[in-house]
PDB file of C-alpha atoms in Angstrom:
ATOM      1  CA  UNK A  25    -148.426  37.615  93.590  1.00  0.00           C
ATOM      2  CA  UNK A  26    -146.549  40.679  94.714  1.00  0.00           C
ATOM      3  CA  UNK A  27    -147.751  44.059  93.463  1.00  0.00           C
ATOM      4  CA  UNK A  28    -145.539  46.823  92.134  1.00  0.00           C
ATOM      5  CA  UNK A  29    -147.033  50.223  91.434  1.00  0.00           C
ATOM      6  CA  UNK A  30    -145.434  52.682  89.024  1.00  0.00           C
ATOM      7  CA  UNK A  31    -146.467  56.301  88.476  1.00  0.00           C
ATOM      8  CA  UNK A  32    -147.118  58.142  86.330  1.00  0.00           C
ATOM      9  CA  UNK A  33    -148.183  55.849  83.511  1.00  0.00           C
ATOM     10  CA  UNK A  34    -147.733  58.527  80.893  1.00  0.00           C
ATOM     11  CA  UNK A  35    -145.777  61.763  80.785  1.00  0.00           C
ATOM     12  CA  UNK A  36    -145.539  64.349  78.042  1.00  0.00           C
ATOM     13  CA  UNK A  37    -143.064  67.111  78.715  1.00  0.00           C
ATOM     14  CA  UNK A  38    -141.102  69.842  77.013  1.00  0.00           C
ATOM     15  CA  UNK A  39    -137.448  69.432  76.206  1.00  0.00           C
ATOM     16  CA  UNK A  40    -135.230  70.548  79.076  1.00  0.00           C
ATOM     17  CA  UNK A  41    -137.593  69.677  81.896  1.00  0.00           C
ATOM     18  CA  UNK A  42    -137.029  66.961  84.489  1.00  0.00           C
ATOM     19  CA  UNK A  43    -139.390  64.079  85.056  1.00  0.00           C
ATOM     20  CA  UNK A  44    -139.682  61.927  88.156  1.00  0.00           C
ATOM     21  CA  UNK A  45    -141.029  58.372  88.039  1.00  0.00           C
ATOM     22  CA  UNK A  46    -141.978  56.472  91.177  1.00  0.00           C
ATOM     23  CA  UNK A  47    -141.856  52.741  91.774  1.00  0.00           C
ATOM     24  CA  UNK A  48    -143.477  51.260  94.868  1.00  0.00           C
ATOM     25  CA  UNK A  49    -143.706  47.745  96.199  1.00  0.00           C
ATOM     26  CA  UNK A  50    -147.166  47.641  97.748  1.00  0.00           C
ATOM     27  CA  UNK A  51    -147.228  44.430  99.755  1.00  0.00           C
ATOM     28  CA  UNK A  52    -143.607  43.545 100.323  1.00  0.00           C
ATOM     29  CA  UNK A  53    -140.316  45.163 101.151  1.00  0.00           C
ATOM     30  CA  UNK A  54    -137.840  45.454  98.318  1.00  0.00           C
ATOM     31  CA  UNK A  55    -134.235  46.100  99.205  1.00  0.00           C
ATOM     32  CA  UNK A  56    -133.436  45.974  95.509  1.00  0.00           C
ATOM     33  CA  UNK A  57    -135.310  47.503  92.611  1.00  0.00           C
ATOM     34  CA  UNK A  58    -134.346  47.669  88.974  1.00  0.00           C
ATOM     35  CA  UNK A  59    -134.967  50.250  86.249  1.00  0.00           C
ATOM     36  CA  UNK A  60    -135.329  49.220  82.623  1.00  0.00           C
ATOM     37  CA  UNK A  61    -135.847  51.004  79.365  1.00  0.00           C
ATOM     38  CA  UNK A  62    -137.777  49.414  76.538  1.00  0.00           C
ATOM     39  CA  UNK A  63    -137.943  50.640  72.961  1.00  0.00           C
ATOM     40  CA  UNK A  64    -140.878  49.632  70.728  1.00  0.00           C
ATOM     41  CA  UNK A  65    -140.844  45.942  69.889  1.00  0.00           C
ATOM     42  CA  UNK A  66    -137.552  45.465  71.673  1.00  0.00           C
ATOM     43  CA  UNK A  67    -136.334  43.822  74.819  1.00  0.00           C
ATOM     44  CA  UNK A  68    -135.918  45.259  78.293  1.00  0.00           C
ATOM     45  CA  UNK A  69    -132.561  46.915  78.757  1.00  0.00           C
ATOM     46  CA  UNK A  70    -131.388  47.241  82.343  1.00  0.00           C
ATOM     47  CA  UNK A  71    -130.388  50.786  83.180  1.00  0.00           C
ATOM     48  CA  UNK A  72    -129.523  50.496  86.853  1.00  0.00           C
ATOM     49  CA  UNK A  73    -129.905  48.521  90.034  1.00  0.00           C
ATOM     50  CA  UNK A  74    -131.330  50.484  92.928  1.00  0.00           C
ATOM     51  CA  UNK A  75    -130.378  49.440  96.452  1.00  0.00           C
ATOM     52  CA  UNK A  76    -132.135  50.799  99.499  1.00  0.00           C
ATOM     53  CA  UNK A  77    -129.903  53.132 101.460  1.00  0.00           C
ATOM     54  CA  UNK A  78    -127.015  53.130  99.014  1.00  0.00           C
ATOM     55  CA  UNK A  79    -126.036  54.437  95.622  1.00  0.00           C
ATOM     56  CA  UNK A  80    -127.466  52.854  92.531  1.00  0.00           C
ATOM     57  CA  UNK A  81    -125.349  50.690  90.263  1.00  0.00           C
ATOM     58  CA  UNK A  82    -125.574  51.841  86.664  1.00  0.00           C
ATOM     59  CA  UNK A  83    -125.071  49.699  83.597  1.00  0.00           C
ATOM     60  CA  UNK A  84    -122.375  50.580  81.129  1.00  0.00           C
ATOM     61  CA  UNK A  85    -123.374  53.455  78.901  1.00  0.00           C
ATOM     62  CA  UNK A  86    -126.078  54.828  81.205  1.00  0.00           C
ATOM     63  CA  UNK A  87    -125.379  58.353  82.417  1.00  0.00           C
ATOM     64  CA  UNK A  88    -125.861  58.502  86.164  1.00  0.00           C
ATOM     65  CA  UNK A  89    -126.163  62.293  86.143  1.00  0.00           C
ATOM     66  CA  UNK A  90    -128.873  62.043  83.524  1.00  0.00           C
ATOM     67  CA  UNK A  91    -130.883  59.321  85.196  1.00  0.00           C
ATOM     68  CA  UNK A  92    -130.919  59.982  88.932  1.00  0.00           C
ATOM     69  CA  UNK A  93    -132.054  57.114  91.111  1.00  0.00           C
ATOM     70  CA  UNK A  94    -133.059  57.337  94.735  1.00  0.00           C
ATOM     71  CA  UNK A  95    -134.108  54.380  96.895  1.00  0.00           C
ATOM     72  CA  UNK A  96    -134.873  56.030 100.209  1.00  0.00           C
ATOM     73  CA  UNK A  97    -137.097  53.355 101.686  1.00  0.00           C
ATOM     74  CA  UNK A  98    -137.765  49.642 101.395  1.00  0.00           C
ATOM     75  CA  UNK A  99    -140.871  50.280  99.313  1.00  0.00           C
ATOM     76  CA  UNK A 100    -139.986  53.230  97.094  1.00  0.00           C
ATOM     77  CA  UNK A 101    -137.462  53.930  94.370  1.00  0.00           C
ATOM     78  CA  UNK A 102    -137.556  56.949  92.082  1.00  0.00           C
ATOM     79  CA  UNK A 103    -136.020  57.613  88.697  1.00  0.00           C
ATOM     80  CA  UNK A 104    -135.560  61.229  87.647  1.00  0.00           C
ATOM     81  CA  UNK A 105    -134.801  61.948  84.016  1.00  0.00           C
ATOM     82  CA  UNK A 106    -132.999  65.272  84.193  1.00  0.00           C
ATOM     83  CA  UNK A 107    -133.129  67.825  81.388  1.00  0.00           C
ATOM     84  CA  UNK A 108    -135.078  65.448  79.198  1.00  0.00           C
ATOM     85  CA  UNK A 109    -134.616  65.558  75.432  1.00  0.00           C
ATOM     86  CA  UNK A 110    -136.552  63.873  72.613  1.00  0.00           C
ATOM     87  CA  UNK A 111    -134.049  61.001  72.499  1.00  0.00           C
ATOM     88  CA  UNK A 112    -135.047  60.149  76.086  1.00  0.00           C
ATOM     89  CA  UNK A 113    -138.555  59.339  74.926  1.00  0.00           C
ATOM     90  CA  UNK A 114    -139.142  55.699  75.762  1.00  0.00           C
ATOM     91  CA  UNK A 115    -141.008  53.227  77.927  1.00  0.00           C
ATOM     92  CA  UNK A 116    -139.432  53.024  81.384  1.00  0.00           C
ATOM     93  CA  UNK A 117    -140.259  50.045  83.599  1.00  0.00           C
ATOM     94  CA  UNK A 118    -139.237  49.312  87.149  1.00  0.00           C
ATOM     95  CA  UNK A 119    -139.158  46.007  88.941  1.00  0.00           C
ATOM     96  CA  UNK A 120    -138.833  45.063  92.576  1.00  0.00           C
ATOM     97  CA  UNK A 121    -137.189  41.942  93.841  1.00  0.00           C
ATOM     98  CA  UNK A 122    -139.198  39.968  96.343  1.00  0.00           C
ATOM     99  CA  UNK A 123    -137.192  38.115  98.899  1.00  0.00           C
ATOM    100  CA  UNK A 124    -133.447  38.012  99.217  1.00  0.00           C
ATOM    101  CA  UNK A 125    -130.828  37.194  96.644  1.00  0.00           C
ATOM    102  CA  UNK A 126    -131.579  33.497  96.940  1.00  0.00           C
ATOM    103  CA  UNK A 127    -135.173  33.898  95.834  1.00  0.00           C
ATOM    104  CA  UNK A 128    -134.593  36.566  93.224  1.00  0.00           C
ATOM    105  CA  UNK A 129    -138.075  36.959  91.771  1.00  0.00           C
ATOM    106  CA  UNK A 130    -138.699  40.285  90.093  1.00  0.00           C
ATOM    107  CA  UNK A 131    -142.146  41.805  89.767  1.00  0.00           C
ATOM    108  CA  UNK A 132    -142.673  44.618  87.322  1.00  0.00           C
ATOM    109  CA  UNK A 133    -144.485  47.906  87.437  1.00  0.00           C
ATOM    110  CA  UNK A 134    -146.868  48.861  84.643  1.00  0.00           C
ATOM    111  CA  UNK A 135    -144.332  51.173  83.057  1.00  0.00           C
ATOM    112  CA  UNK A 136    -144.141  54.874  82.241  1.00  0.00           C
ATOM    113  CA  UNK A 137    -144.318  56.102  78.702  1.00  0.00           C
ATOM    114  CA  UNK A 138    -142.258  59.272  78.432  1.00  0.00           C
ATOM    115  CA  UNK A 139    -142.680  61.554  75.455  1.00  0.00           C
ATOM    116  CA  UNK A 140    -140.370  64.552  75.261  1.00  0.00           C
ATOM    117  CA  UNK A 141    -141.439  67.234  72.800  1.00  0.00           C
TER     118      UNK A 141
ATOM    119  CA  UNK B   6    -121.184  39.850  80.752  1.00  0.00           C
ATOM    120  CA  UNK B   7    -124.111  37.549  80.202  1.00  0.00           C
ATOM    121  CA  UNK B   8    -125.628  37.259  76.735  1.00  0.00           C
ATOM    122  CA  UNK B   9    -129.031  35.682  76.157  1.00  0.00           C
ATOM    123  CA  UNK B  10    -130.219  34.738  72.693  1.00  0.00           C
ATOM    124  CA  UNK B  11    -133.840  33.891  71.984  1.00  0.00           C
ATOM    125  CA  UNK B  12    -135.485  32.199  69.013  1.00  0.00           C
ATOM    126  CA  UNK B  13    -137.701  32.516  67.113  1.00  0.00           C
ATOM    127  CA  UNK B  14    -138.479  36.223  67.060  1.00  0.00           C
ATOM    128  CA  UNK B  15    -142.001  35.508  65.814  1.00  0.00           C
ATOM    129  CA  UNK B  16    -144.069  32.371  66.092  1.00  0.00           C
ATOM    130  CA  UNK B  17    -147.502  31.722  64.681  1.00  0.00           C
ATOM    131  CA  UNK B  18    -149.460  28.603  65.668  1.00  0.00           C
ATOM    132  CA  UNK B  19    -152.977  27.328  65.309  1.00  0.00           C
ATOM    133  CA  UNK B  20    -155.154  27.223  68.376  1.00  0.00           C
ATOM    134  CA  UNK B  21    -154.647  23.944  70.180  1.00  0.00           C
ATOM    135  CA  UNK B  22    -151.149  23.390  68.842  1.00  0.00           C
ATOM    136  CA  UNK B  23    -147.987  23.546  70.934  1.00  0.00           C
ATOM    137  CA  UNK B  24    -145.469  26.377  70.916  1.00  0.00           C
ATOM    138  CA  UNK B  25    -141.796  26.154  71.809  1.00  0.00           C
ATOM    139  CA  UNK B  26    -139.457  29.071  72.409  1.00  0.00           C
ATOM    140  CA  UNK B  27    -135.746  28.513  72.915  1.00  0.00           C
ATOM    141  CA  UNK B  28    -133.048  30.517  74.658  1.00  0.00           C
ATOM    142  CA  UNK B  29    -129.331  30.110  75.091  1.00  0.00           C
ATOM    143  CA  UNK B  30    -127.115  31.843  77.611  1.00  0.00           C
ATOM    144  CA  UNK B  31    -123.389  32.407  77.782  1.00  0.00           C
ATOM    145  CA  UNK B  32    -122.468  32.577  81.461  1.00  0.00           C
ATOM    146  CA  UNK B  33    -122.202  29.152  83.067  1.00  0.00           C
ATOM    147  CA  UNK B  34    -122.615  30.821  86.478  1.00  0.00           C
ATOM    148  CA  UNK B  35    -126.238  31.735  85.705  1.00  0.00           C
ATOM    149  CA  UNK B  36    -128.553  29.892  88.057  1.00  0.00           C
ATOM    150  CA  UNK B  37    -132.036  31.372  87.656  1.00  0.00           C
ATOM    151  CA  UNK B  38    -134.099  31.454  84.472  1.00  0.00           C
ATOM    152  CA  UNK B  39    -137.517  33.144  84.468  1.00  0.00           C
ATOM    153  CA  UNK B  40    -139.954  33.559  81.599  1.00  0.00           C
ATOM    154  CA  UNK B  41    -142.121  36.647  81.277  1.00  0.00           C
ATOM    155  CA  UNK B  42    -145.208  37.301  79.182  1.00  0.00           C
ATOM    156  CA  UNK B  43    -145.851  40.860  78.051  1.00  0.00           C
ATOM    157  CA  UNK B  44    -149.047  41.938  76.376  1.00  0.00           C
ATOM    158  CA  UNK B  45    -149.020  45.095  74.284  1.00  0.00           C
ATOM    159  CA  UNK B  46    -148.461  48.181  76.432  1.00  0.00           C
ATOM    160  CA  UNK B  47    -148.542  46.217  79.671  1.00  0.00           C
ATOM    161  CA  UNK B  48    -146.099  45.078  82.275  1.00  0.00           C
ATOM    162  CA  UNK B  49    -144.121  41.852  81.926  1.00  0.00           C
ATOM    163  CA  UNK B  50    -145.728  39.077  83.980  1.00  0.00           C
ATOM    164  CA  UNK B  51    -143.739  36.187  85.392  1.00  0.00           C
ATOM    165  CA  UNK B  52    -145.261  32.967  84.083  1.00  0.00           C
ATOM    166  CA  UNK B  53    -142.759  30.351  85.138  1.00  0.00           C
ATOM    167  CA  UNK B  54    -139.173  30.098  86.293  1.00  0.00           C
ATOM    168  CA  UNK B  55    -136.571  27.425  86.828  1.00  0.00           C
ATOM    169  CA  UNK B  56    -133.413  27.200  88.889  1.00  0.00           C
ATOM    170  CA  UNK B  57    -130.246  25.444  87.911  1.00  0.00           C
ATOM    171  CA  UNK B  58    -130.742  22.558  90.328  1.00  0.00           C
ATOM    172  CA  UNK B  59    -133.675  21.151  88.329  1.00  0.00           C
ATOM    173  CA  UNK B  60    -134.035  20.145  84.717  1.00  0.00           C
ATOM    174  CA  UNK B  61    -137.747  20.646  84.171  1.00  0.00           C
ATOM    175  CA  UNK B  62    -140.700  22.413  85.713  1.00  0.00           C
ATOM    176  CA  UNK B  63    -144.335  22.319  84.735  1.00  0.00           C
ATOM    177  CA  UNK B  64    -147.358  24.446  85.574  1.00  0.00           C
ATOM    178  CA  UNK B  65    -150.548  23.360  83.821  1.00  0.00           C
ATOM    179  CA  UNK B  66    -150.074  24.092  80.102  1.00  0.00           C
ATOM    180  CA  UNK B  67    -146.669  25.671  80.547  1.00  0.00           C
ATOM    181  CA  UNK B  68    -143.356  23.904  81.052  1.00  0.00           C
ATOM    182  CA  UNK B  69    -139.738  24.937  81.048  1.00  0.00           C
ATOM    183  CA  UNK B  70    -136.726  22.723  80.472  1.00  0.00           C
ATOM    184  CA  UNK B  71    -133.109  23.503  81.272  1.00  0.00           C
ATOM    185  CA  UNK B  72    -129.955  21.937  79.885  1.00  0.00           C
ATOM    186  CA  UNK B  73    -127.053  23.309  81.895  1.00  0.00           C
ATOM    187  CA  UNK B  74    -124.428  21.485  79.894  1.00  0.00           C
ATOM    188  CA  UNK B  75    -125.583  23.017  76.638  1.00  0.00           C
ATOM    189  CA  UNK B  76    -126.572  26.276  78.342  1.00  0.00           C
ATOM    190  CA  UNK B  77    -130.013  26.443  76.883  1.00  0.00           C
ATOM    191  CA  UNK B  78    -133.546  26.482  78.208  1.00  0.00           C
ATOM    192  CA  UNK B  79    -136.924  26.320  76.527  1.00  0.00           C
ATOM    193  CA  UNK B  80    -140.523  27.312  77.140  1.00  0.00           C
ATOM    194  CA  UNK B  81    -143.227  24.896  76.065  1.00  0.00           C
ATOM    195  CA  UNK B  82    -146.872  25.901  75.821  1.00  0.00           C
ATOM    196  CA  UNK B  83    -149.369  23.153  75.054  1.00  0.00           C
ATOM    197  CA  UNK B  84    -152.950  23.468  73.840  1.00  0.00           C
ATOM    198  CA  UNK B  85    -152.418  27.094  72.909  1.00  0.00           C
ATOM    199  CA  UNK B  86    -155.304  29.539  73.192  1.00  0.00           C
ATOM    200  CA  UNK B  87    -155.823  33.001  71.673  1.00  0.00           C
ATOM    201  CA  UNK B  88    -155.121  34.607  75.045  1.00  0.00           C
ATOM    202  CA  UNK B  89    -151.618  33.148  74.902  1.00  0.00           C
ATOM    203  CA  UNK B  90    -150.844  35.661  72.152  1.00  0.00           C
ATOM    204  CA  UNK B  91    -148.205  38.051  73.528  1.00  0.00           C
ATOM    205  CA  UNK B  92    -144.479  38.687  73.572  1.00  0.00           C
ATOM    206  CA  UNK B  93    -142.520  36.216  75.661  1.00  0.00           C
ATOM    207  CA  UNK B  94    -139.121  37.034  77.143  1.00  0.00           C
ATOM    208  CA  UNK B  95    -136.635  34.636  78.626  1.00  0.00           C
ATOM    209  CA  UNK B  96    -134.038  35.874  81.080  1.00  0.00           C
ATOM    210  CA  UNK B  97    -131.009  34.665  82.965  1.00  0.00           C
ATOM    211  CA  UNK B  98    -129.589  35.782  86.250  1.00  0.00           C
ATOM    212  CA  UNK B  99    -125.869  35.724  86.821  1.00  0.00           C
ATOM    213  CA  UNK B 100    -125.689  36.721  90.463  1.00  0.00           C
ATOM    214  CA  UNK B 101    -123.736  39.850  91.295  1.00  0.00           C
ATOM    215  CA  UNK B 102    -126.812  41.752  92.339  1.00  0.00           C
ATOM    216  CA  UNK B 103    -129.021  39.174  90.688  1.00  0.00           C
ATOM    217  CA  UNK B 104    -129.801  41.377  87.747  1.00  0.00           C
ATOM    218  CA  UNK B 105    -131.633  39.768  84.870  1.00  0.00           C
ATOM    219  CA  UNK B 106    -130.400  39.713  81.304  1.00  0.00           C
ATOM    220  CA  UNK B 107    -133.311  39.404  78.926  1.00  0.00           C
ATOM    221  CA  UNK B 108    -133.584  37.715  75.579  1.00  0.00           C
ATOM    222  CA  UNK B 109    -134.836  39.657  72.580  1.00  0.00           C
ATOM    223  CA  UNK B 110    -138.395  38.392  72.866  1.00  0.00           C
ATOM    224  CA  UNK B 111    -140.718  36.169  70.840  1.00  0.00           C
ATOM    225  CA  UNK B 112    -143.980  37.466  69.441  1.00  0.00           C
ATOM    226  CA  UNK B 113    -146.397  34.551  69.730  1.00  0.00           C
ATOM    227  CA  UNK B 114    -149.606  34.660  67.747  1.00  0.00           C
ATOM    228  CA  UNK B 115    -152.240  32.016  68.253  1.00  0.00           C
ATOM    229  CA  UNK B 116    -154.618  31.898  65.336  1.00  0.00           C
ATOM    230  CA  UNK B 117    -158.155  30.611  65.435  1.00  0.00           C
TER     231      UNK B 117
END
């Protein structure tokens, strides 16, 4: 199956700093990638849809200035958590869609556990 | 928007027994229904999916059924093994960017 790489796997940072998370599709081109947030023992909550070459589409309640998304190429999307605070601590997971809208299979990265002190 | 409900939240079975997890969705326009397995601290892995033009799909010990009229779909695992223990998520795709709406997850435990 398709491989999605996500880095870093774990980040510990001080409050007020910014953290960048990368999501790469290694063996396929992904015009669309997705960013999720997952709290312990809970489901995956979609934060935003990242489209190559255009602005991301954010879900209701997600601050676009807080969670900056850039999808500059067909294999890379980045999520930057700006001025992180303890309440931003969570497990962030990206996914990349293989194929066009008709196929719509999403493959997930291994996730990034963010801890803000 | 789409709402996906999943039951049960926890499921414990004996090794060799079958396990069934059920999901319902709200948007009749949904046309793609994947199931993901997530082990603790790991990425969700796609295990099977079904599209709205079929009613059932099977892959070895795993099967998924879809009832479009009732707007529900189910995951069936037969001859369960300890390595099947994980959290299983159903999801539905409504189009409009093809984003997935996930169910709340089912913690499956297969006991020896």
